[in-house]
Coordinates of C-alpha atoms and ligand atoms in Angstrom, one line a residue:
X202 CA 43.6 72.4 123.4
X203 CA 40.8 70.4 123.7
X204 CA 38.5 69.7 120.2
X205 CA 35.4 67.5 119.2
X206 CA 35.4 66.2 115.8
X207 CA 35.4 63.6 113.3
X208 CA 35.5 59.9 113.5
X209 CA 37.4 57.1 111.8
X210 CA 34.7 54.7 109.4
X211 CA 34.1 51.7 111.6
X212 CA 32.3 48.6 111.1
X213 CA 28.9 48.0 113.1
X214 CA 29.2 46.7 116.7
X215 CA 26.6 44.1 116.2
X216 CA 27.1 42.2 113.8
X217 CA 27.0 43.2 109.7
X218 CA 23.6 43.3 109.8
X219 CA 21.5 44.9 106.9
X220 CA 20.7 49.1 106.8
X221 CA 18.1 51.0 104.1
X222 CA 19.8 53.9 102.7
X223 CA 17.2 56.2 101.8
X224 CA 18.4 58.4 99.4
X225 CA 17.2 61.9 98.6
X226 CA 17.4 65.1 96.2
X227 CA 20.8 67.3 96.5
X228 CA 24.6 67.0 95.7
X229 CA 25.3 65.6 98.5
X230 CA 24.0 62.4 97.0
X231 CA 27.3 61.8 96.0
X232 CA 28.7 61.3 99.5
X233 CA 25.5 58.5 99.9
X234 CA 27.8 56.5 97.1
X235 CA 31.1 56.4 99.7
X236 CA 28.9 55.4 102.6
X237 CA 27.2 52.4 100.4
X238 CA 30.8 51.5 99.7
X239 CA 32.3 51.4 103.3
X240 CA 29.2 50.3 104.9
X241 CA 29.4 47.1 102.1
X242 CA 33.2 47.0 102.7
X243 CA 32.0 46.0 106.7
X244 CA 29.8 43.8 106.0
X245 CA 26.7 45.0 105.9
X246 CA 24.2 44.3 103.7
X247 CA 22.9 48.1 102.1
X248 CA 19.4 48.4 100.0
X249 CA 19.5 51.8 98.6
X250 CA 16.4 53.6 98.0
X251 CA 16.1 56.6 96.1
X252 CA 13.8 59.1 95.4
X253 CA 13.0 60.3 91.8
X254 CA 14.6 63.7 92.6
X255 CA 17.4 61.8 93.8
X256 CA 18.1 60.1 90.3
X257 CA 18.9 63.5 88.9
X258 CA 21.8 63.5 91.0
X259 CA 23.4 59.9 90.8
X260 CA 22.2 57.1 89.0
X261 CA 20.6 54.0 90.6
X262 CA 23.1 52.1 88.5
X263 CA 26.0 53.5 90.9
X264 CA 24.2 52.4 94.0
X265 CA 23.4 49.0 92.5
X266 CA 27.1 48.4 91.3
X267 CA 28.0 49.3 95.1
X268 CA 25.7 47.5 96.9
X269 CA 25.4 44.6 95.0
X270 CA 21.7 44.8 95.6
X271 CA 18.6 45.8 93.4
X272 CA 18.0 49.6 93.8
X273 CA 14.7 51.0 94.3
X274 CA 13.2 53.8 93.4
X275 CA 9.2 53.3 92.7
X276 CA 6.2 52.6 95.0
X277 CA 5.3 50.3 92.1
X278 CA 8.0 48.9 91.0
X279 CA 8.0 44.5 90.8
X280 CA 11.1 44.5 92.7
X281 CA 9.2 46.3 95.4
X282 CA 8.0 43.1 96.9
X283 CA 4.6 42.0 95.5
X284 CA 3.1 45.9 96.3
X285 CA 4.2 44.8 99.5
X286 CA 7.7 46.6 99.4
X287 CA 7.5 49.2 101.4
X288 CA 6.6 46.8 104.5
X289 CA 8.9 43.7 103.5
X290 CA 12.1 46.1 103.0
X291 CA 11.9 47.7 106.5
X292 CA 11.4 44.1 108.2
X293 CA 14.8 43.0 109.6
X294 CA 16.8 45.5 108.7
X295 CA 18.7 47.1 111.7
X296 CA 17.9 51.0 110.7
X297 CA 17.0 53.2 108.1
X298 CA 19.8 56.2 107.8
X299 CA 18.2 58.7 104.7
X300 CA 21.5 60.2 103.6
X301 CA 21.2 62.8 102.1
X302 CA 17.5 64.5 103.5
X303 CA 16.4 67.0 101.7
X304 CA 14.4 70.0 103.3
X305 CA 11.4 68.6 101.4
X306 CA 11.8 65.2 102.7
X307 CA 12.2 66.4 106.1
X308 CA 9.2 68.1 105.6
X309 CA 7.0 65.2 104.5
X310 CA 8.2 62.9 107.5
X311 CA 7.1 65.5 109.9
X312 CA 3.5 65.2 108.5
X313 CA 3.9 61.5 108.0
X314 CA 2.6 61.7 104.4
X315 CA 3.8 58.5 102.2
X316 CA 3.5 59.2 98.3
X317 CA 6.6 57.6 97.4
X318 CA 8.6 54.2 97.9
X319 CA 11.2 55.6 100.5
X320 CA 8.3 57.7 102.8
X321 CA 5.9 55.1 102.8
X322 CA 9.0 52.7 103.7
X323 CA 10.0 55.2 106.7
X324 CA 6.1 55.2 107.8
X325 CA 6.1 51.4 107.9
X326 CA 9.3 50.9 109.9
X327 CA 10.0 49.2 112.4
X328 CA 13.7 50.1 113.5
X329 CA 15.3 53.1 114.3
X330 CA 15.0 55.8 111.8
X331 CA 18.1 58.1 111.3
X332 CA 18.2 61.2 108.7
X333 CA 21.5 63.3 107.9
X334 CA 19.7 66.6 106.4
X335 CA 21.5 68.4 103.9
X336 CA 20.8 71.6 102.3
X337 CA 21.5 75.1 102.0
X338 CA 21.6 77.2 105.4
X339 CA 18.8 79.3 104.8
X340 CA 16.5 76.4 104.0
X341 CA 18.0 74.7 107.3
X342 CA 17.2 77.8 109.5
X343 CA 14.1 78.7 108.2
X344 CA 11.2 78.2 110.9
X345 CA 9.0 75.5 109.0
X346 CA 12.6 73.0 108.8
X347 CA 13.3 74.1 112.3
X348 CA 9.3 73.3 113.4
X349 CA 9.6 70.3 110.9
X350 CA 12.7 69.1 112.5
X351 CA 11.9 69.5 116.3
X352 CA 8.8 67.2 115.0
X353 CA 11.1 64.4 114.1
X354 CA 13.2 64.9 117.1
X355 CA 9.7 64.3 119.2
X356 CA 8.7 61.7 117.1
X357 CA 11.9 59.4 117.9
X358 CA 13.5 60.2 114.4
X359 CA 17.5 60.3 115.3
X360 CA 18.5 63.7 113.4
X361 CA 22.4 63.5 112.4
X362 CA 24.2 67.3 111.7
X363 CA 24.2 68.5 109.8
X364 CA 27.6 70.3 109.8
X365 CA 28.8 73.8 109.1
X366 CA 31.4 74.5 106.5
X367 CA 31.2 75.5 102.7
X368 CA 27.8 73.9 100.8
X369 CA 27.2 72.8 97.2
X370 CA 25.7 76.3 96.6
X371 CA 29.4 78.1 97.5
X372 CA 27.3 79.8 100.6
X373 CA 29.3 78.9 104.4
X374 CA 27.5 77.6 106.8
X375 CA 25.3 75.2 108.4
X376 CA 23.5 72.7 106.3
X377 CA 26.5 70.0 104.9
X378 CA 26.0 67.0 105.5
X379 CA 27.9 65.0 107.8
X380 CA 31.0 62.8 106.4
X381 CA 29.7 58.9 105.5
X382 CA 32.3 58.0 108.8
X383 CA 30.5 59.8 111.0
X384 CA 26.9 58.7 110.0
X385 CA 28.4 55.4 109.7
X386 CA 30.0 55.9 113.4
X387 CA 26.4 57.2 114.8
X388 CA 24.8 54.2 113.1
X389 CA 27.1 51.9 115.5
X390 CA 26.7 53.6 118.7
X391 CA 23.1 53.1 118.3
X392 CA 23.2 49.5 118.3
X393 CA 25.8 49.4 121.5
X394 CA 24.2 48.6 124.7
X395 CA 24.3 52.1 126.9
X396 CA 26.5 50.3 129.6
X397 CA 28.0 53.5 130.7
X398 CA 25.2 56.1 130.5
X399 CA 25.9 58.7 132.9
X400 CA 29.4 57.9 133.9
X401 CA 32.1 59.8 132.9
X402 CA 35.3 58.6 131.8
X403 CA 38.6 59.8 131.2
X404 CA 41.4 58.2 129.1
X405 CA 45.4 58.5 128.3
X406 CA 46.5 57.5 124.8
X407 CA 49.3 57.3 122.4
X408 CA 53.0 58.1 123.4
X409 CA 54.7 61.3 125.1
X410 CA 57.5 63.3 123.6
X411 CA 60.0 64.7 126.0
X412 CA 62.4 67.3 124.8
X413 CA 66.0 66.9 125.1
X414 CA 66.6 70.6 123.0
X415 CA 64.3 72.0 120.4
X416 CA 64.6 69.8 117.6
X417 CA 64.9 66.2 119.8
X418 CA 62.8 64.3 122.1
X419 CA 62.7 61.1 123.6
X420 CA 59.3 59.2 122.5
X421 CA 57.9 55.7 121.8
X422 CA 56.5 53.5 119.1
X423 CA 52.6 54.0 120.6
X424 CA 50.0 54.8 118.3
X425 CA 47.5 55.5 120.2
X426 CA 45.0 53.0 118.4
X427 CA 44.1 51.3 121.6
X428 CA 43.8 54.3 123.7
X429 CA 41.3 55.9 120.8
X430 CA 39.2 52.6 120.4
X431 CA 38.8 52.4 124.1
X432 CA 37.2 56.5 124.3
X433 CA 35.2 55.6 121.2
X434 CA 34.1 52.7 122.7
X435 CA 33.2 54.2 125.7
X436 CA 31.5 56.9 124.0
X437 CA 29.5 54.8 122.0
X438 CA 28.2 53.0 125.5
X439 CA 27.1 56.4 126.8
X440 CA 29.8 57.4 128.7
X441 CA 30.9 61.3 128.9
X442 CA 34.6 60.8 127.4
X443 CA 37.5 63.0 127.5
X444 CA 41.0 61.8 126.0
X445 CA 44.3 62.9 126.9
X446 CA 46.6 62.5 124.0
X447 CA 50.0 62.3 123.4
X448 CA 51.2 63.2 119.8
X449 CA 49.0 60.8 117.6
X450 CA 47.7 61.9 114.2
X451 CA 44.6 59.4 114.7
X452 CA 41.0 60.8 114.3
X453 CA 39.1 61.7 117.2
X454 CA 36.5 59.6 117.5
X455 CA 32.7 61.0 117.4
X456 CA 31.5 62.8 120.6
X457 CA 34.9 62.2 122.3
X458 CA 36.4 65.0 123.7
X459 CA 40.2 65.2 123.0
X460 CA 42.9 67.2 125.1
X461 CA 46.5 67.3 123.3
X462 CA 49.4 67.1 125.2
X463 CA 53.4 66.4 124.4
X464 CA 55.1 66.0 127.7
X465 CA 54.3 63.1 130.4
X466 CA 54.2 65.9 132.6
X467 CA 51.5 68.0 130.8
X468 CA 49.7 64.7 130.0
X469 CA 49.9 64.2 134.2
X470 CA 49.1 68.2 134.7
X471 CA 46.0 67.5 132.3
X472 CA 44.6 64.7 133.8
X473 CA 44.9 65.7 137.4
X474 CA 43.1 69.0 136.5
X475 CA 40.2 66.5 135.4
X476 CA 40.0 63.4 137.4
X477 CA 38.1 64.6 140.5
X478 CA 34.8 64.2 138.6
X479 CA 35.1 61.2 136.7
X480 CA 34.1 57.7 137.7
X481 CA 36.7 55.6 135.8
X482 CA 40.1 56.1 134.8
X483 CA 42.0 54.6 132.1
X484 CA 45.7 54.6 131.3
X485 CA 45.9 53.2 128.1
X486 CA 49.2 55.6 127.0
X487 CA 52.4 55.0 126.9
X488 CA 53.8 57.1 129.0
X489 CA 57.9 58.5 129.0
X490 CA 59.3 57.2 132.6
X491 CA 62.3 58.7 132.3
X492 CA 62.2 62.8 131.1
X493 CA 65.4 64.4 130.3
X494 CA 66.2 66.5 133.4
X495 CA 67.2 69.9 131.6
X496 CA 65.6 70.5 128.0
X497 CA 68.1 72.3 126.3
X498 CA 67.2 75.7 125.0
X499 CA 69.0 75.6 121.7
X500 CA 69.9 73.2 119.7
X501 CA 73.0 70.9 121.3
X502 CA 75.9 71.0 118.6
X503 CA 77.9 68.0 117.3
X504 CA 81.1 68.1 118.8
X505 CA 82.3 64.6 118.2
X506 CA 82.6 63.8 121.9
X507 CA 80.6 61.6 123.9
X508 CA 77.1 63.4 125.0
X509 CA 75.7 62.3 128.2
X510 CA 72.2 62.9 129.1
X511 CA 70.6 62.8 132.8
X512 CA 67.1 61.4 132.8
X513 CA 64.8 61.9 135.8
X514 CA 61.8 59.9 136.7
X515 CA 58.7 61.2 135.7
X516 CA 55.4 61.3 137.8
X517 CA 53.3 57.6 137.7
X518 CA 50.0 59.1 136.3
X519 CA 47.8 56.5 137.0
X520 CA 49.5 55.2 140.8
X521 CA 48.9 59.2 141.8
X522 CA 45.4 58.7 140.5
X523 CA 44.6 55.6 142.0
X524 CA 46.0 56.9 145.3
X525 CA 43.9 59.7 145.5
X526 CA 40.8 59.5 148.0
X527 CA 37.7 58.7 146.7
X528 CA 40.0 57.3 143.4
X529 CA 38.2 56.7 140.7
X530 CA 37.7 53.0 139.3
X531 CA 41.2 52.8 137.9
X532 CA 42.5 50.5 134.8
X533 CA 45.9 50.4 133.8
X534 CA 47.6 48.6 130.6
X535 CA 50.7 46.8 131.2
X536 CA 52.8 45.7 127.9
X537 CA 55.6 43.2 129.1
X538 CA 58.5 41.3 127.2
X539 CA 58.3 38.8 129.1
X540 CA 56.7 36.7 132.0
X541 CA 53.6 39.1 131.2
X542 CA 51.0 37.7 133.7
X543 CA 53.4 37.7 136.7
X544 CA 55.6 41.0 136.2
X545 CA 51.7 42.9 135.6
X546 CA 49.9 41.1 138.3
X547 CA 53.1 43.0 140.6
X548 CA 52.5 45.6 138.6
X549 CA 48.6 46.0 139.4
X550 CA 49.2 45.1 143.1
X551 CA 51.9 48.0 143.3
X552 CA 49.7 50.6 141.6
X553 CA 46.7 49.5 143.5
X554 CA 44.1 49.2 140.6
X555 CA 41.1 46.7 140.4
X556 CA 41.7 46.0 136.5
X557 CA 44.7 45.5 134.9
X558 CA 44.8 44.7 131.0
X559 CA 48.3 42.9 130.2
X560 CA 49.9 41.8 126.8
X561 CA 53.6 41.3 125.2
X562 CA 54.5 44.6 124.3
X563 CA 55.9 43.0 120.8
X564 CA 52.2 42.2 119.8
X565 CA 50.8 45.6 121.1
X566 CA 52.2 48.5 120.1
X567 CA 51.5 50.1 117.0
X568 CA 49.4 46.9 115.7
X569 CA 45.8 46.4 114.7
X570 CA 44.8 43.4 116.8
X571 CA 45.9 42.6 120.6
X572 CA 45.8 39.8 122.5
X573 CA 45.6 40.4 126.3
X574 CA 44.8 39.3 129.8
X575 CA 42.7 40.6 132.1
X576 CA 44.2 40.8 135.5
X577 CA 41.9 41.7 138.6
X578 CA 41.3 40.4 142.1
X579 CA 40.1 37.3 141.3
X580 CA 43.2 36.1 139.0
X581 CA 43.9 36.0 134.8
X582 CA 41.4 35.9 132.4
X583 CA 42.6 35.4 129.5
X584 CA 40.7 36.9 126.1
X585 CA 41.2 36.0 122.5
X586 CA 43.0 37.9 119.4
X587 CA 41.0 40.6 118.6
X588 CA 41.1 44.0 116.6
X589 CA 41.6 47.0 118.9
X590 CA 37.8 48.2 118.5
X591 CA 36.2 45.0 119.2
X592 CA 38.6 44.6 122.6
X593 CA 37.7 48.2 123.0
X594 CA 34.1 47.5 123.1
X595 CA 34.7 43.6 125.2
X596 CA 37.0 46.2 127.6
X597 CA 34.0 48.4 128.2
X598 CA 31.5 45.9 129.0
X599 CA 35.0 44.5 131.6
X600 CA 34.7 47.9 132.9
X601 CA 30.9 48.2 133.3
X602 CA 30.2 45.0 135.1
X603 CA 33.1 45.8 137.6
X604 CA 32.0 49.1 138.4
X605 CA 30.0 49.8 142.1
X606 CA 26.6 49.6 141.3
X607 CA 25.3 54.0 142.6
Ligands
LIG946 O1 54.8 50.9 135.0 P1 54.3 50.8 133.6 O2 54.7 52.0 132.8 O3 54.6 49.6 132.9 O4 52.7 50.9 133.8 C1 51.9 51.0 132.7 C2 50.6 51.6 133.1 O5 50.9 52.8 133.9 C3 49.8 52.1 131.9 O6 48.5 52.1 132.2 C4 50.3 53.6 131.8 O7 49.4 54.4 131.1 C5 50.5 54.0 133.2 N1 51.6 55.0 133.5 C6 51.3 56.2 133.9 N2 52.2 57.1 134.1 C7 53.5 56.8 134.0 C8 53.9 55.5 133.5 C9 52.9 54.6 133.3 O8 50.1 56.6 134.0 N3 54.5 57.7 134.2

């Protein structure tokens, strides 16, 4: 099954930095009140702007309580800036993300008209400009929002969704706007540097489950966090992404493309099917060594007696891979109990890969943070305690500098 969707909220690559959440007229204003919160939660510093229509729909007091920020809502306002507001707000800040766009808003960017705090403000910018329209479908397909759109789209304005699924007006269809995690995701990738545009990468995460009969398996405490972080991370450099996952109930992240598997040997059937076009290779799962060699068909009955299972070995995904002609660059993860840099650097010698990312299995699996060492040609490198996003990200650029220039 392969899917595409949602992502899990994230906190901005680069730093907290500061965003201008323009805020427009529709229901979905409500969903602008979550994002304020997470965004805040990560760090970063929010000034909402609303329009008047807006107000109808949430108060400026909810914003302000939020973001712990003045809101503002008037051209003309004192808190504006000296009637320099719409110039001094935009200065500094990392992007402006109007969330929700109405049609009509949409409308007045095209023309570039400014007859209101949060236009003028988006006239006057200078950082990127994202908008997350939102809006009943037949407004969204009608030919002026599609000619007003492809305007924005040749203008440099970064258009996010919307989605499809059921609006505030109980119609189905496209014109909801996108969850405050994925705008918040979309926000990030823009500000990661594009160190893997055009290559396409391909990833193993979380555990396998290999059946002994149809109720029990043989699995492992993975959770597929660091294998997720590193697709997302990838993604969000540029990088074409697919991720072959073992059972994991994590998010995909945005833009990743995510193929679900049980067995070691559908993960390795899944990943051979796709490895002869992509440029790196990543096994970040844990995969089963070991596979029971008959799965039962029914369930096996207590019978008091000893039961005694034979296991066989199961395929190496990532030594097949890296044995292959023309391989591509391959990165394995090695958790160890013990002696980690010497039993991995064996391990990366045997396996025949140019990067190896080691750590004690007892810090790794299943946790937020990891501490690891990078193993390669040239010896141990050792990296600080990090959570599994930012080592994602630090992994990437690893990758990227490593990788034969075309
Ligand atoms: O040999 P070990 O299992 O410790 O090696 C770990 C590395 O090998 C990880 O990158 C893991 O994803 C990969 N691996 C694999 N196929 C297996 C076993 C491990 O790709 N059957």
């Amino acid at each position: 099954m392969e899917t595409s969707v949602a992502a899990n909220p994230t906190a901005l690559p680069a730093g907290p930095g500061r965003v201008v959440l323009g805020v427009t007229g529709g229901i979905a204003a409500y969903k602008a009140a979550e994002l304020t919160r997470i965004l805040v939660k990560a760090g970063t510093a929010v000034d909402v702007v609303m329009t008047d229509a807006a107000t109808r729909f949430v108060t400026p007091m909810t914003f302000q309580a939020l973001s712990g920020r003045p809101v503002l809502t008037d051209l003309w306002q004192s808190g504006a800036g000296d009637g320099m507001g719409h110039i001094a707000l935009s200065r500094g800040a990392d992007a402006i993300l109007v969330a929700p766009a109405s049609a009509d808003f949409l409308a007045k960017l095209a023309q570039g008209r400014a007859d209101d705090l949060l236009s003028t403000l988006c006239l006057a910018r200078d950082c990127p400009l994202f908008v997350a329209p939102a809006m009943n479908r037949q407004m969204w397909a009608h030919a002026a929002t599609r000619r007003n759109v492809a305007q924005l789209v040749a203008d440099g304005v970064v258009v996010l969704g919307p989605d499809t699924g059921e609006l505030a007006c109980k119609e189905h269809g496209e014109g909801r706007m996108l969850e405050p995690a994925d705008l918040i995701a979309a926000l990030s990738a823009s500000r990661v540097p594009k160190l893997l545009a055009g290559k396409r990468v391909l990833l193993t995460a979380g555990p396998t489950f290999e059946a002994i009969d149809p109720v029990r398996g043989i699995t492992n405490s993975s959770s597929g966090k660091m294998g997720f972080a590193l697709a997302q991370a990838a993604a969000e450099a540029g990088a074409v992404v697919t991720v072959v996952a073992g059972p994991s109930a994590l998010p995909t992240p945005t833009g990743v493309r995510r193929v679900d598997v049980t067995s070691a040997a559908q993960m390795a059937d899944a990943v051979l099917a796709r490895v002869a076009d992509c440029d790196v290779f990543v096994g970040v799962a844990a995969v089963a060594d070991y596979t029971p060699e008959t799965a039962h068909a029914q369930k096996i009955k207590k019978s008091g007696a000893p039961l005694t299972l034979t296991l066989k070995p199961t395929l190496d995904i990532l030594a097949t891979v890296a044995a292959r002609l023309g391989a591509p660059f391959c990165v394995g993860f090695a958790a160890e109990s013990d002696e980690v840099e010497r039993f991995a650097e064996d391990k990366r010698k045997r396996k025949k890969l140019p990067l190896l990312v080691a750590n004690r299995a007892q810090d790794a699996l299943g946790s937020d943070d990891n501490e690891v060492t990078l193993l390669d040609a040239d010896g141990a490198h050792r990296l600080p305690r990090m959570d599994k996003l930012a080592l994602a990200r630090r992994l990437v650029a690893e990758i990227a500098r490593r990788l034969p220039s075309p």
